[in-house]
PDB file of C-alpha atoms and ligand atoms in Angstrom:
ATOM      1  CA  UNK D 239     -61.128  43.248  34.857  1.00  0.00           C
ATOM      2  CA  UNK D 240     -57.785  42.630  34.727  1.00  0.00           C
ATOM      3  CA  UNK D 241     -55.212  45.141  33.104  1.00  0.00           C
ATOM      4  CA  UNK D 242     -53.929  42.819  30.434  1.00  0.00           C
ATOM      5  CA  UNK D 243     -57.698  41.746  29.463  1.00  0.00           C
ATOM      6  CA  UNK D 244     -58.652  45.085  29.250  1.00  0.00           C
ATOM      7  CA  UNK D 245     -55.893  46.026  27.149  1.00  0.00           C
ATOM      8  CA  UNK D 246     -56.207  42.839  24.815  1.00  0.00           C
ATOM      9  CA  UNK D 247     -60.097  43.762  24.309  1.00  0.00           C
ATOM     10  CA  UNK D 248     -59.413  47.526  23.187  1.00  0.00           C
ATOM     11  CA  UNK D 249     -56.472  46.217  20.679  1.00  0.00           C
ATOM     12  CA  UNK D 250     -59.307  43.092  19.399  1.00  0.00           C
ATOM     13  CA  UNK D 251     -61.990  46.346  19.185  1.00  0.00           C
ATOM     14  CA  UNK D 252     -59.490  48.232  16.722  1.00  0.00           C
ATOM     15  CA  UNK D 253     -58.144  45.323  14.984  1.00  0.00           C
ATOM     16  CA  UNK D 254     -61.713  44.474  13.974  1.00  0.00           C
ATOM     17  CA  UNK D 255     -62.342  48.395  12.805  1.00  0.00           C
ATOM     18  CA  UNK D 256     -59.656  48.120  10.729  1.00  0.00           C
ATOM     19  CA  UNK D 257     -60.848  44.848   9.177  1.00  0.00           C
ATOM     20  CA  UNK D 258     -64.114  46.105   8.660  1.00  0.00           C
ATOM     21  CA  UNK D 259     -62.832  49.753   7.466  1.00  0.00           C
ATOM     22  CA  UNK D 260     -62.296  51.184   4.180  1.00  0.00           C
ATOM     23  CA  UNK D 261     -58.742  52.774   5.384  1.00  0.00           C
ATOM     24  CA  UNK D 262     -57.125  49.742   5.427  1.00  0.00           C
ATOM     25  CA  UNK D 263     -54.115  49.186   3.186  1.00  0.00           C
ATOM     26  CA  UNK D 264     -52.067  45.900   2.546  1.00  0.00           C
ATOM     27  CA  UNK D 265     -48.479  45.155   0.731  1.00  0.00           C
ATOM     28  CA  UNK D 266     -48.625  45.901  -2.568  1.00  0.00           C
ATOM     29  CA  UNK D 267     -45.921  45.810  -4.974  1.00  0.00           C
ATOM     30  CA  UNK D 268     -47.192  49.524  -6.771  1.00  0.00           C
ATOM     31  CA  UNK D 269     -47.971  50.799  -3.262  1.00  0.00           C
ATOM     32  CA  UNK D 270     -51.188  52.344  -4.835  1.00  0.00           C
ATOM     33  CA  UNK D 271     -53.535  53.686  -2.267  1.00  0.00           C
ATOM     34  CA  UNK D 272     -56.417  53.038  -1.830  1.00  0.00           C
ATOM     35  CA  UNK D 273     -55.922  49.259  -1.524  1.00  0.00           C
ATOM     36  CA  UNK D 274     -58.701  46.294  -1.449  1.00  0.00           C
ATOM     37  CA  UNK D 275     -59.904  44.804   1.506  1.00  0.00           C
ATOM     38  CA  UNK D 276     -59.651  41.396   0.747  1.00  0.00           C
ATOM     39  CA  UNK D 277     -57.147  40.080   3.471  1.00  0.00           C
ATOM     40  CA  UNK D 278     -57.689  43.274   6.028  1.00  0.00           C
ATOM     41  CA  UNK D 279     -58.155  40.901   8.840  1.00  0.00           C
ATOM     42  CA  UNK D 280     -54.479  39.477   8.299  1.00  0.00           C
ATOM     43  CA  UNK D 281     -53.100  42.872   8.446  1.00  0.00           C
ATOM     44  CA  UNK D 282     -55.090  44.293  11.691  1.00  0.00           C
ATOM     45  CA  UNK D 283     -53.791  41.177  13.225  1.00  0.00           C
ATOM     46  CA  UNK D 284     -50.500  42.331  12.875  1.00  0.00           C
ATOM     47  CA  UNK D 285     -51.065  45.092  15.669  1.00  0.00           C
ATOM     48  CA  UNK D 286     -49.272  42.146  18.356  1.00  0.00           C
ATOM     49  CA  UNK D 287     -46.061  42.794  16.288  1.00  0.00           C
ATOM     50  CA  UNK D 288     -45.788  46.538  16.872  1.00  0.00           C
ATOM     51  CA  UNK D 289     -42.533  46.574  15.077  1.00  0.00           C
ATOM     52  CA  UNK D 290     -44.233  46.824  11.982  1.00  0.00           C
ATOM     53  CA  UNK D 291     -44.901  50.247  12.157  1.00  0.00           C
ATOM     54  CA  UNK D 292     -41.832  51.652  14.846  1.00  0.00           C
ATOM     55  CA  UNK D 293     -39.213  53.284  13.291  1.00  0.00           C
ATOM     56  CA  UNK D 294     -37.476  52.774  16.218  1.00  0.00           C
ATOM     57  CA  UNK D 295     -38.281  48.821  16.595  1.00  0.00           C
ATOM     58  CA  UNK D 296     -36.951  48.321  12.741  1.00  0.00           C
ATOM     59  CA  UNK D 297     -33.930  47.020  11.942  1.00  0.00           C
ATOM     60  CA  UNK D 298     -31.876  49.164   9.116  1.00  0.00           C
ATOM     61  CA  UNK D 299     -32.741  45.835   6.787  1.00  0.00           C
ATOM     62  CA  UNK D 300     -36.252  46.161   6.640  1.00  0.00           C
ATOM     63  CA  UNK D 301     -36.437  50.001   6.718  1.00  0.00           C
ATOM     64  CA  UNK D 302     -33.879  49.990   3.732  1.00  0.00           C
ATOM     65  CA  UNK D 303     -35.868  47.011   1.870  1.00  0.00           C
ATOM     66  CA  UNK D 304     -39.172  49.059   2.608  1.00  0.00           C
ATOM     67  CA  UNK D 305     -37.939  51.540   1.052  1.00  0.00           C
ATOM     68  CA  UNK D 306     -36.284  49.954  -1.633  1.00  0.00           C
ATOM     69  CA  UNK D 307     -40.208  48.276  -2.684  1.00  0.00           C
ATOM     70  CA  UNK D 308     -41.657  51.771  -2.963  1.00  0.00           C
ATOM     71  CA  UNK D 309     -44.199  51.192  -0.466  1.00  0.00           C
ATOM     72  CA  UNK D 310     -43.375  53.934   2.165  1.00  0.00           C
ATOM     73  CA  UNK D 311     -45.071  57.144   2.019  1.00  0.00           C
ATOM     74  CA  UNK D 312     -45.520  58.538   4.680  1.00  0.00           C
ATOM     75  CA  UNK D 313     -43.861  58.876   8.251  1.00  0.00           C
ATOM     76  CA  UNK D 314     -45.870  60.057  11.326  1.00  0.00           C
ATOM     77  CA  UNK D 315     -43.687  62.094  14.368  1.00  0.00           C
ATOM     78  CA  UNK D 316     -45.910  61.697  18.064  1.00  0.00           C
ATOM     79  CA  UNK D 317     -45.234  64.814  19.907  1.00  0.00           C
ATOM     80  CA  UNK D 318     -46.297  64.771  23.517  1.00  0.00           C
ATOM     81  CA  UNK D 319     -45.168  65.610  27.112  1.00  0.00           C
ATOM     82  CA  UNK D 320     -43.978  64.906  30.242  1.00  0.00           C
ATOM     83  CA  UNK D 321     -46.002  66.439  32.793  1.00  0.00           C
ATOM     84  CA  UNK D 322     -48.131  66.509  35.797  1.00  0.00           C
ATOM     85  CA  UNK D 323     -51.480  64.587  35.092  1.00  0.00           C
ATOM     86  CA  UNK D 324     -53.193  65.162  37.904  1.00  0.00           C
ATOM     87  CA  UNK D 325     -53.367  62.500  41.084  1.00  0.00           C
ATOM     88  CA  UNK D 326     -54.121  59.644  39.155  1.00  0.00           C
ATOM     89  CA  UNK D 327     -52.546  59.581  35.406  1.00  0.00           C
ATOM     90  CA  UNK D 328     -49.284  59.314  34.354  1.00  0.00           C
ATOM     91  CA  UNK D 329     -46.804  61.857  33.572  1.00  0.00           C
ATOM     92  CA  UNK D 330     -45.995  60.031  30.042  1.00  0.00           C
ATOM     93  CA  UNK D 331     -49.859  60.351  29.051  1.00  0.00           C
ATOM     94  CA  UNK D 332     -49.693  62.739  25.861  1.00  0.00           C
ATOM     95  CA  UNK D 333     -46.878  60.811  24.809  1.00  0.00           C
ATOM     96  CA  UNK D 334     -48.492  57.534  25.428  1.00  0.00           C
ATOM     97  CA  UNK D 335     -51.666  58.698  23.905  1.00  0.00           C
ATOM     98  CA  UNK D 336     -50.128  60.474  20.476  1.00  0.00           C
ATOM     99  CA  UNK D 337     -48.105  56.683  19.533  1.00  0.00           C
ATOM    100  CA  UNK D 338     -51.173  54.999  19.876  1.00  0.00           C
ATOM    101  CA  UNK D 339     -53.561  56.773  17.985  1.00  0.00           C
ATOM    102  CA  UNK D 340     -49.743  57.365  15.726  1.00  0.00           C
ATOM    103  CA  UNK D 341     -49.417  53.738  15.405  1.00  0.00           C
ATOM    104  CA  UNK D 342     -52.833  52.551  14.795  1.00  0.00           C
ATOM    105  CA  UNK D 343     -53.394  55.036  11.982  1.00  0.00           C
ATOM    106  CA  UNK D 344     -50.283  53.602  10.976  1.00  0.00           C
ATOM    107  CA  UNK D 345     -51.702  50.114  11.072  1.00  0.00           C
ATOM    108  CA  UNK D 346     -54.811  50.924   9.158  1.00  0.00           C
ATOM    109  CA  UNK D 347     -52.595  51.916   6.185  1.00  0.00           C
ATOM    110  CA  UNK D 348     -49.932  49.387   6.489  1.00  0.00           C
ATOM    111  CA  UNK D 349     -47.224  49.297   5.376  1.00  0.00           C
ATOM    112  CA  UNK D 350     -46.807  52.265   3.570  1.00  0.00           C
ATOM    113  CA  UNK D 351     -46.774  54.369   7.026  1.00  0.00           C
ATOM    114  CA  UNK D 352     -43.860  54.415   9.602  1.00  0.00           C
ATOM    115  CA  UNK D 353     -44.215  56.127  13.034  1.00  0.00           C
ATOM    116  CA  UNK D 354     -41.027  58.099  14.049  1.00  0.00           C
ATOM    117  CA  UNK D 355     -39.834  58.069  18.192  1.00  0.00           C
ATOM    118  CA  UNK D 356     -41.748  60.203  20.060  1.00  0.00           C
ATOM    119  CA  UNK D 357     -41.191  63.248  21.000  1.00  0.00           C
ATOM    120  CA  UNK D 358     -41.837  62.886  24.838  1.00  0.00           C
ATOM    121  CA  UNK D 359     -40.957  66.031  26.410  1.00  0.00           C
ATOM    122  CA  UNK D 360     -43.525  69.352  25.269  1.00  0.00           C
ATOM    123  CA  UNK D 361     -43.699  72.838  26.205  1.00  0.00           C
ATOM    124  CA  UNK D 362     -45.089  73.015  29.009  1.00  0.00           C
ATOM    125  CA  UNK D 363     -43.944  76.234  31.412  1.00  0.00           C
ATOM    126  CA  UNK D 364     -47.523  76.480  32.978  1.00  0.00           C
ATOM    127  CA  UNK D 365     -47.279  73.160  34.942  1.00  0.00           C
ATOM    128  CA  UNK D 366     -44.365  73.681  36.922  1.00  0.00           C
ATOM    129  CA  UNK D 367     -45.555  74.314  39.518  1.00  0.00           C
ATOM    130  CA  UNK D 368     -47.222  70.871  39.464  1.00  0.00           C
ATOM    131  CA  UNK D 369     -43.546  68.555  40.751  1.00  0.00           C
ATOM    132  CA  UNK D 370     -42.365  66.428  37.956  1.00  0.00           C
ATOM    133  CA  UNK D 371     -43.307  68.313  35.254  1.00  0.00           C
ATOM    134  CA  UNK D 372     -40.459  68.615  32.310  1.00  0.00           C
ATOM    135  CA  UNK D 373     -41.050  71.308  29.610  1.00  0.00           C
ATOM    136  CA  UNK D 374     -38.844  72.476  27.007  1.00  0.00           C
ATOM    137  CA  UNK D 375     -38.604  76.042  25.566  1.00  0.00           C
ATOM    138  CA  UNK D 376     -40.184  76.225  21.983  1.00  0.00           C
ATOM    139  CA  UNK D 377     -37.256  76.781  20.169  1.00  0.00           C
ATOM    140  CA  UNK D 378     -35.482  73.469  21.301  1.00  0.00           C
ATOM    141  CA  UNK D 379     -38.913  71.617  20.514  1.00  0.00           C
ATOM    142  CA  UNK D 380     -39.748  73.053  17.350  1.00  0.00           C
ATOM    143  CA  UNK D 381     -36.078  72.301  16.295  1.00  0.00           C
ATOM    144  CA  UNK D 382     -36.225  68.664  17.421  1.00  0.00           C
ATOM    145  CA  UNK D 383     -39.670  68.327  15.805  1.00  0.00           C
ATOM    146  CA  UNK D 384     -37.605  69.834  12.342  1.00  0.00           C
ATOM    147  CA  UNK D 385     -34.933  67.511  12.398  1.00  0.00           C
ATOM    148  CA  UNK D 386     -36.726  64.202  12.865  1.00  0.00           C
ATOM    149  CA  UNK D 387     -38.728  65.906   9.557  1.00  0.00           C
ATOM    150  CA  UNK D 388     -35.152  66.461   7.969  1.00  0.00           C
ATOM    151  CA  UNK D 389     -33.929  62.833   8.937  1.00  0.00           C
ATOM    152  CA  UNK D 390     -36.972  61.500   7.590  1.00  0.00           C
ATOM    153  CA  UNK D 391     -36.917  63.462   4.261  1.00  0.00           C
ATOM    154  CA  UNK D 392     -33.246  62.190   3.819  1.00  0.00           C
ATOM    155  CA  UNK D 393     -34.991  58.727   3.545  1.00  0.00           C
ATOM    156  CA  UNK D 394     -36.773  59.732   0.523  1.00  0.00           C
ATOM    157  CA  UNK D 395     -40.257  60.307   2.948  1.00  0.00           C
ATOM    158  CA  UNK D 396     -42.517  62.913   1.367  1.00  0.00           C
ATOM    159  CA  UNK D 397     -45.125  63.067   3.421  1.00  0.00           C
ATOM    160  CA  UNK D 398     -44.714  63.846   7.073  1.00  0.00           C
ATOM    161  CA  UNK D 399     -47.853  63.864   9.899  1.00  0.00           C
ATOM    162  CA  UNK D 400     -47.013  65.664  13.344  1.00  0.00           C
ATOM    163  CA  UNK D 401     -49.607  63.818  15.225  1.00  0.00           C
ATOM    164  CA  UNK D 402     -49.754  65.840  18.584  1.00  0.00           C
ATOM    165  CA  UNK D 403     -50.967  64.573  21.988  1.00  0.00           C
ATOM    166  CA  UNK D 404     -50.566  67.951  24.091  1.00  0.00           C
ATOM    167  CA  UNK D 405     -51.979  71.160  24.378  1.00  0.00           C
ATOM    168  CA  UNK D 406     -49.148  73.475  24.770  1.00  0.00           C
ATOM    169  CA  UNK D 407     -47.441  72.411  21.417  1.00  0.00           C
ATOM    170  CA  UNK D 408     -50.292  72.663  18.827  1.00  0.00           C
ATOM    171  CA  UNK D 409     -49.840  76.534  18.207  1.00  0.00           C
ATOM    172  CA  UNK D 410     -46.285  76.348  18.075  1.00  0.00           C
ATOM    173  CA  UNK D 411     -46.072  73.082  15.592  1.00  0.00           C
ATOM    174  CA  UNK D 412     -49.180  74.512  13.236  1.00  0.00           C
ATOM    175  CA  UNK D 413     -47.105  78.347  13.349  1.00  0.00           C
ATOM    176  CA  UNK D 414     -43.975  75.800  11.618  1.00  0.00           C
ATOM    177  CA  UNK D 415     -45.645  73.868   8.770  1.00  0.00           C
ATOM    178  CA  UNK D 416     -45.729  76.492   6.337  1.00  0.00           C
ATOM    179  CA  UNK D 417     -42.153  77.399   7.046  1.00  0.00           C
ATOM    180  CA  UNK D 418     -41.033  73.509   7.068  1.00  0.00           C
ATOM    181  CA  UNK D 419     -42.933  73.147   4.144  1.00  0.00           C
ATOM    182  CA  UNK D 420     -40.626  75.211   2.345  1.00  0.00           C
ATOM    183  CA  UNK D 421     -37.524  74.639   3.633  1.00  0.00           C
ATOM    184  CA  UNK D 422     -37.881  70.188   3.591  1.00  0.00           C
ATOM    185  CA  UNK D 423     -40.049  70.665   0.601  1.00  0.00           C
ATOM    186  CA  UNK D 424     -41.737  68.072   1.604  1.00  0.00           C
ATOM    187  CA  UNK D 425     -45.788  67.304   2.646  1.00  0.00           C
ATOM    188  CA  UNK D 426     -45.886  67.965   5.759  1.00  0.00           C
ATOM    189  CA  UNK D 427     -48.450  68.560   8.820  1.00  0.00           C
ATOM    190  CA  UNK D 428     -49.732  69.030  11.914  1.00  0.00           C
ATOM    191  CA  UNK D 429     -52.472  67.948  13.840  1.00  0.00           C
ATOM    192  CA  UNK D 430     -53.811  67.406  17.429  1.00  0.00           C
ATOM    193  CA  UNK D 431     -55.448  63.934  17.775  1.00  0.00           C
ATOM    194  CA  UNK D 432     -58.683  65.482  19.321  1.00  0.00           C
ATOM    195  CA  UNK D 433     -59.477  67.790  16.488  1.00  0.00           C
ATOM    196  CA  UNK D 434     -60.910  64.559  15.309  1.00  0.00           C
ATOM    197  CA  UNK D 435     -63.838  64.638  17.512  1.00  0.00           C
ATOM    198  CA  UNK D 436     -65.364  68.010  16.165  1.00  0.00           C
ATOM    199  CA  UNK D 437     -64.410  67.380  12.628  1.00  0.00           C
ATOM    200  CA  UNK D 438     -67.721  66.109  11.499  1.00  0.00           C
ATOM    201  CA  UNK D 439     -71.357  66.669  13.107  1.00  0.00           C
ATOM    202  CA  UNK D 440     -70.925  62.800  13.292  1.00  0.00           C
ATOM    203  CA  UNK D 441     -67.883  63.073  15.262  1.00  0.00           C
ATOM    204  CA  UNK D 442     -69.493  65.662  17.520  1.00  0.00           C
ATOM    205  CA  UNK D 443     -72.182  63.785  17.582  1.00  0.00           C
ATOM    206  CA  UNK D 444     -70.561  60.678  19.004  1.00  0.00           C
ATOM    207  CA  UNK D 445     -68.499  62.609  21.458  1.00  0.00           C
ATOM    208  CA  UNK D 446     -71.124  64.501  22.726  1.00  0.00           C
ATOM    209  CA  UNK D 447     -72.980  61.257  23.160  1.00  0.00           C
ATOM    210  CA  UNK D 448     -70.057  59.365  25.018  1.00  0.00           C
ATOM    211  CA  UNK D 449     -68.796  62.426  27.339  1.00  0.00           C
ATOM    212  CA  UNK D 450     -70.891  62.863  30.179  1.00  0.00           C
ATOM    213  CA  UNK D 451     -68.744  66.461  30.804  1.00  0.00           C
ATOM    214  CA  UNK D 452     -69.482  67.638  27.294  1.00  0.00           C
ATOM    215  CA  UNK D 453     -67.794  68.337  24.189  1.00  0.00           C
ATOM    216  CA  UNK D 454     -65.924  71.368  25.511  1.00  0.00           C
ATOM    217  CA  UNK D 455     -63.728  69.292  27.981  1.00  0.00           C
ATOM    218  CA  UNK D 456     -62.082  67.764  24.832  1.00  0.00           C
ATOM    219  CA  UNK D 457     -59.149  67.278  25.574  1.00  0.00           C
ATOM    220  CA  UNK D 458     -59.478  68.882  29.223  1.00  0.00           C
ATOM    221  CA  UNK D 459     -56.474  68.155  31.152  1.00  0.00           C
ATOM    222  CA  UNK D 460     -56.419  64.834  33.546  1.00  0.00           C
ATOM    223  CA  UNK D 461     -60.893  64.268  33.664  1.00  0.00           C
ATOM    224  CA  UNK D 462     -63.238  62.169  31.784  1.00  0.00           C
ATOM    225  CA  UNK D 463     -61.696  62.346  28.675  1.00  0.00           C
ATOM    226  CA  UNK D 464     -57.849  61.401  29.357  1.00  0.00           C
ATOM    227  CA  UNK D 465     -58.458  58.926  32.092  1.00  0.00           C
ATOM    228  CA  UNK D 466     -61.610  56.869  29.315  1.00  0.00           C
ATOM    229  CA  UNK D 467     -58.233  56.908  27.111  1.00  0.00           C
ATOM    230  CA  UNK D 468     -56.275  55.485  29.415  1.00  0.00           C
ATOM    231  CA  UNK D 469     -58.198  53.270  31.117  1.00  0.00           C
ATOM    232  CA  UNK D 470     -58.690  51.895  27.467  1.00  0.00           C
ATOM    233  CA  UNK D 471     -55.649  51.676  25.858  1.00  0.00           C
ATOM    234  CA  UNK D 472     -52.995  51.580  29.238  1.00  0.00           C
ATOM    235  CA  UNK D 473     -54.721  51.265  32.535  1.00  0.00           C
ATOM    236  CA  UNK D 474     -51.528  50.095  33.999  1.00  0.00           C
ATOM    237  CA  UNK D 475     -50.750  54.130  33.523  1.00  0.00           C
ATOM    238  CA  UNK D 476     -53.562  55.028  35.799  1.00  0.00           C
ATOM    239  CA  UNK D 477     -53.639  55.115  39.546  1.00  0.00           C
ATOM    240  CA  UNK D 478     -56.081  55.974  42.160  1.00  0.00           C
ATOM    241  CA  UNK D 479     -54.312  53.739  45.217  1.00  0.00           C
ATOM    242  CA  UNK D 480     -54.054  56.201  47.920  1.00  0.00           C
ATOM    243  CA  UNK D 481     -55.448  59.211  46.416  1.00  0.00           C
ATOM    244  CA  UNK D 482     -57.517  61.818  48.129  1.00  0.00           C
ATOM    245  CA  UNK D 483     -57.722  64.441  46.254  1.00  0.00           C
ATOM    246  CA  UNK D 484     -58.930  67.056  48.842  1.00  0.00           C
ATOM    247  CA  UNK D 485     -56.373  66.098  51.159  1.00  0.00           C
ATOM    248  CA  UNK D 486     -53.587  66.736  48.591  1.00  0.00           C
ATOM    249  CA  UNK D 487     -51.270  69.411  49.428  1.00  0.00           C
ATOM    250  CA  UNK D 488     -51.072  71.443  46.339  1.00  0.00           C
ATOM    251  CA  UNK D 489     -50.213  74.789  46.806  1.00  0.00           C
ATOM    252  CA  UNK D 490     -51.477  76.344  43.928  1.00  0.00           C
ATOM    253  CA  UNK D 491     -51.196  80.198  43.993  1.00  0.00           C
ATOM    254  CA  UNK D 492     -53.937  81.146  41.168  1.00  0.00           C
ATOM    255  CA  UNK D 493     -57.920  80.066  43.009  1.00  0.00           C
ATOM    256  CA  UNK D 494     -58.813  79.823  39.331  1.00  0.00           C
ATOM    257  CA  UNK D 495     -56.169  77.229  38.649  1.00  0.00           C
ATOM    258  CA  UNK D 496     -56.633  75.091  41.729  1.00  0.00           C
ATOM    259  CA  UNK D 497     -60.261  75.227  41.120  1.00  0.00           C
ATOM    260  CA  UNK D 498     -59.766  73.884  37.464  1.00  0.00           C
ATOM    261  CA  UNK D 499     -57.637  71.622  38.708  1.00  0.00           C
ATOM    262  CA  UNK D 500     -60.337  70.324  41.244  1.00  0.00           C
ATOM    263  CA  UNK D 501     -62.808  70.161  38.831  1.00  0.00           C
ATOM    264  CA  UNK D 502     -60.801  67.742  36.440  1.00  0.00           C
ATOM    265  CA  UNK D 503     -59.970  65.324  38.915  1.00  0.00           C
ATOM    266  CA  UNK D 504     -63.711  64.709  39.639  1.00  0.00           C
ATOM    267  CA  UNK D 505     -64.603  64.928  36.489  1.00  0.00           C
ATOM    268  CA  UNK D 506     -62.105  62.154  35.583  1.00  0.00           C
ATOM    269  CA  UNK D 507     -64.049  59.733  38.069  1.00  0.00           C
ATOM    270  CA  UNK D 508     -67.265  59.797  35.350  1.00  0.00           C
ATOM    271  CA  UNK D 509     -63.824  57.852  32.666  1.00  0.00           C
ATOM    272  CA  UNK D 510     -64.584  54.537  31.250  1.00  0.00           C
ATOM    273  CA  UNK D 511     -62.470  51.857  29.041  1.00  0.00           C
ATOM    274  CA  UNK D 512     -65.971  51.981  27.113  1.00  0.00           C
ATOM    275  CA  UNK D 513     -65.556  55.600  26.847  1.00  0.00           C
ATOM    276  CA  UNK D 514     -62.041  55.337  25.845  1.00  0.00           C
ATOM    277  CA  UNK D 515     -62.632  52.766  23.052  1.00  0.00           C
ATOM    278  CA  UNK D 516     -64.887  55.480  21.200  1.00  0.00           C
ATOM    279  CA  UNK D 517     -62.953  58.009  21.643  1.00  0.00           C
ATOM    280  CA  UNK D 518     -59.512  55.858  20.487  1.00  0.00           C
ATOM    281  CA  UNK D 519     -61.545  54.370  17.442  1.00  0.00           C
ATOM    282  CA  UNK D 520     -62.620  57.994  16.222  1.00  0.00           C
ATOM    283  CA  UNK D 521     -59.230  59.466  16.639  1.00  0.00           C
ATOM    284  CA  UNK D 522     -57.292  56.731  14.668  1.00  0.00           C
ATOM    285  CA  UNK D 523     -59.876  57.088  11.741  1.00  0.00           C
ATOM    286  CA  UNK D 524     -59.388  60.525  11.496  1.00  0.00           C
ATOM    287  CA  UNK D 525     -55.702  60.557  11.212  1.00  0.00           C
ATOM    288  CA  UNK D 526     -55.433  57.451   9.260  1.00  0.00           C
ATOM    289  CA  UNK D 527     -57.634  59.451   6.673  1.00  0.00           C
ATOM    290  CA  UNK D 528     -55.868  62.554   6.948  1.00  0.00           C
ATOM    291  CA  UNK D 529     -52.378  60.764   5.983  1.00  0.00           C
ATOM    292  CA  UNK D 530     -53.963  58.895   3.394  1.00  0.00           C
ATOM    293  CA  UNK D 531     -55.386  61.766   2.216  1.00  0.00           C
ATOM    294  CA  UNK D 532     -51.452  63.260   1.909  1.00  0.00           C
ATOM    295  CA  UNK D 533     -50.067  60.384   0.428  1.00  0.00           C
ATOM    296  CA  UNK D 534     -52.506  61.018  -2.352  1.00  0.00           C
ATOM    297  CA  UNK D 535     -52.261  64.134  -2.546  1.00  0.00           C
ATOM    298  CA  UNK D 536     -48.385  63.914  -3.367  1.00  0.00           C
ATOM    299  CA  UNK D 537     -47.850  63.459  -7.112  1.00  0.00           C
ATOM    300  CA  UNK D 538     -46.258  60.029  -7.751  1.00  0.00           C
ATOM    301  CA  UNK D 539     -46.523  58.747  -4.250  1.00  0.00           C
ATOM    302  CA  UNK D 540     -50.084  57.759  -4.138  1.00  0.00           C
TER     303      UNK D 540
HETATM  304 ZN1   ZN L1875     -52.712  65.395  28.795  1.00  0.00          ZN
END
C-alpha cells in the first residue's frame, strides 16, 4: 500500500469515529459542551484543514475572533522528543505521535480546543549514547512547558492539557501541575497518551487483544507498539531499507540495555497500520474526554 493511501485510510477511520462519537462538538454561539451530533460528519471532515486546530497554523484574526465568540476553552501543549528510535523509526516520533493524538482530540471537540507547538525536544539523558539523540535538562523543559501555559493563560485559556508522547517527561510534568496550578491559576494537566490504554478493563481489554507483545510493552520504546502507530498515522517516518539489526554496530556498554534494545527491534517487526489504528482511535478518545471533562469542570467555561 502506498504511503499516502495508508495515511488517507487511518485519517477516513478517525474522521468516521468522530462522526459516529458522542465527543464530538460543533460551533456554537454559547460554546456549551456537550454539543449535538447533528452535523458531526461536517466537522470530522475538517481534519484535511489541520489549521483548524494549530495554534501555530492560525492567523492572529481567527485566534482573536475565536476568542472574541467565547468558544475556546481549552488549549492542549504536545510534549515529546527528539531521540534515537531504534533502526527503523524516526527521531521526531514522540513528537509526531503526541500532535496527533493532540490534534485529533482537538478535532473531536472542535472548535472550542486549540493545540499549542510542540514541544519537540524531552529529557532524555539515558539515550545518548544512542547518536542523534537531543535531551534537555528538566529545568529548561519544565520552564518551556510553563511558559507556553503562561502565554496561553494571557489569552484568557483556562483550561490547559499537557498531552505527553515520551517517557522521560511524564514524572517531571505530573511533579509541576499542582505547582502550575497555583501559580497560572488556571486548569491545568498532564497526561501521557498511553495511560489511555489501561484506563478501563475495556481499554485493557482491547490492547491486550491487539498487542501480540502484551500490555506491559505499552509504550515500550521503538517495538510493536510505536512502529503499529507509525505505520498508521506516518509511515513515511518509518524505515527498514538497509537495516540489519544484528549487524549494527552499537556499542552499548550496559548487556541489559543492548539486550532491551534487541528485543524491541524484533518485537517492532510483529507492528501493523491495523494495529496502529486501534491503538490511535483509543488514545484520541481518551484525551478528547479528559479535556472535555476540564472544560466542564471549569465554572463558566463549560
Ligand atoms: Zn518513543
Amino acid at each position: 500500500m502506498k504511503f499516502s493511501d495508508s495515511r488517507r485510510r487511518v485519517l477516513r477511520s478517525l474522521a468516521g469515529m468522530a462522526a459516529a462519537g458522542s465527543l464530538v462538538g460543533q460551533a456554537s454561539g454559547s460554546g456549551s459542551l456537550p454539543l449535538p451530533a447533528s452535523s458531526l460528519t461536517r466537522v470530522a471532515d475538517r481534519y484535511v484543514h489541520p489549521r483548524k486546530v494549530l495554534l501555530w497554523e492560525s492567523t492572529r484574526k481567527e485566534i482573536r475572533e475565536l476568542i472574541e465568540s467565547g468558544r475556546l476553552k481549552a488549549a492542549i501543549i504536545p510534549t515529546g522528543s527528539t531521540e534515537q528510535h531504534n533502526e527503523h523509526l524516526a527521531m521526531i516520533h514522540d513528537t509526531a505521535s503526541a500532535v496527533l493524538v493532540a490534534q485529533q482530540a482537538a478535532l473531536q471537540l472542535y472548535p472550542h480546543v486549540i493545540v499549542a507547538p510542540p514541544v519537540a525536544v524531552g529529557i532524555s539523558p539515558y539515550w545518548m549514547e544512542r547518536k542523534g539523540t537531543l535531551t534537555l535538562r528538566p529545568e529548561t523543559f519544565l520552564a518551556l512547558v510553563l511558559d507556553i501555559g503562561e502565554s496561553l493563560r494571557g489569552h484568557g485559556i483556562r483550561n490547559i492539557l499537557i498531552v505527553n508522547g515520551h517517557g522521560g517527561n511524564d514524572k517531571p510534568l505530573k511533579s509541576q501541575i499542582a505547582r502550575w496550578r497555583e501559580k497560572l491559576g488556571v486548569n491545568i494537566d498532564a497526561c501521557s497518551y498511553w495511560e489511555a490504554y489501561t484506563a478501563s478493563e475495556e481499554a485493557k481489554e482491547a490492547t491486550r487483544k491487539c498487542m501480540q507483545t502484551g500490555l506491559e510493552k505499552v509504550p515500550g520504546h521503538s517495538g510493536e507498539f510505536e512502529t503499529s502507530i507509525a505505520l498508521a498515522a506516518f509511515p513515511e517516518r518509518v524505515h527498514r531499507e538497509g537495516v540489519d539489526y544484528d549487524k549494527a554496530k552499537l556499542d552499548l556498554r550496559d548487556p541489559e540495555d543492548a539486550k532491551n534494545d534487541r528485543e524491541f527491534y524484533y518485537d517492532s517487526l510483529l507492528a501493523s497500520s491495523e494495529k496502529g489504528e486501534v491503538l490511535i482511535r483509543l488514545a484520541v478518545d481518551w484525551v478528547a474526554a479528559k479535556v472535555r471533562s476540564m472544560i466542564a469542570s471549569t465554572p463558566g467555561s463549560g
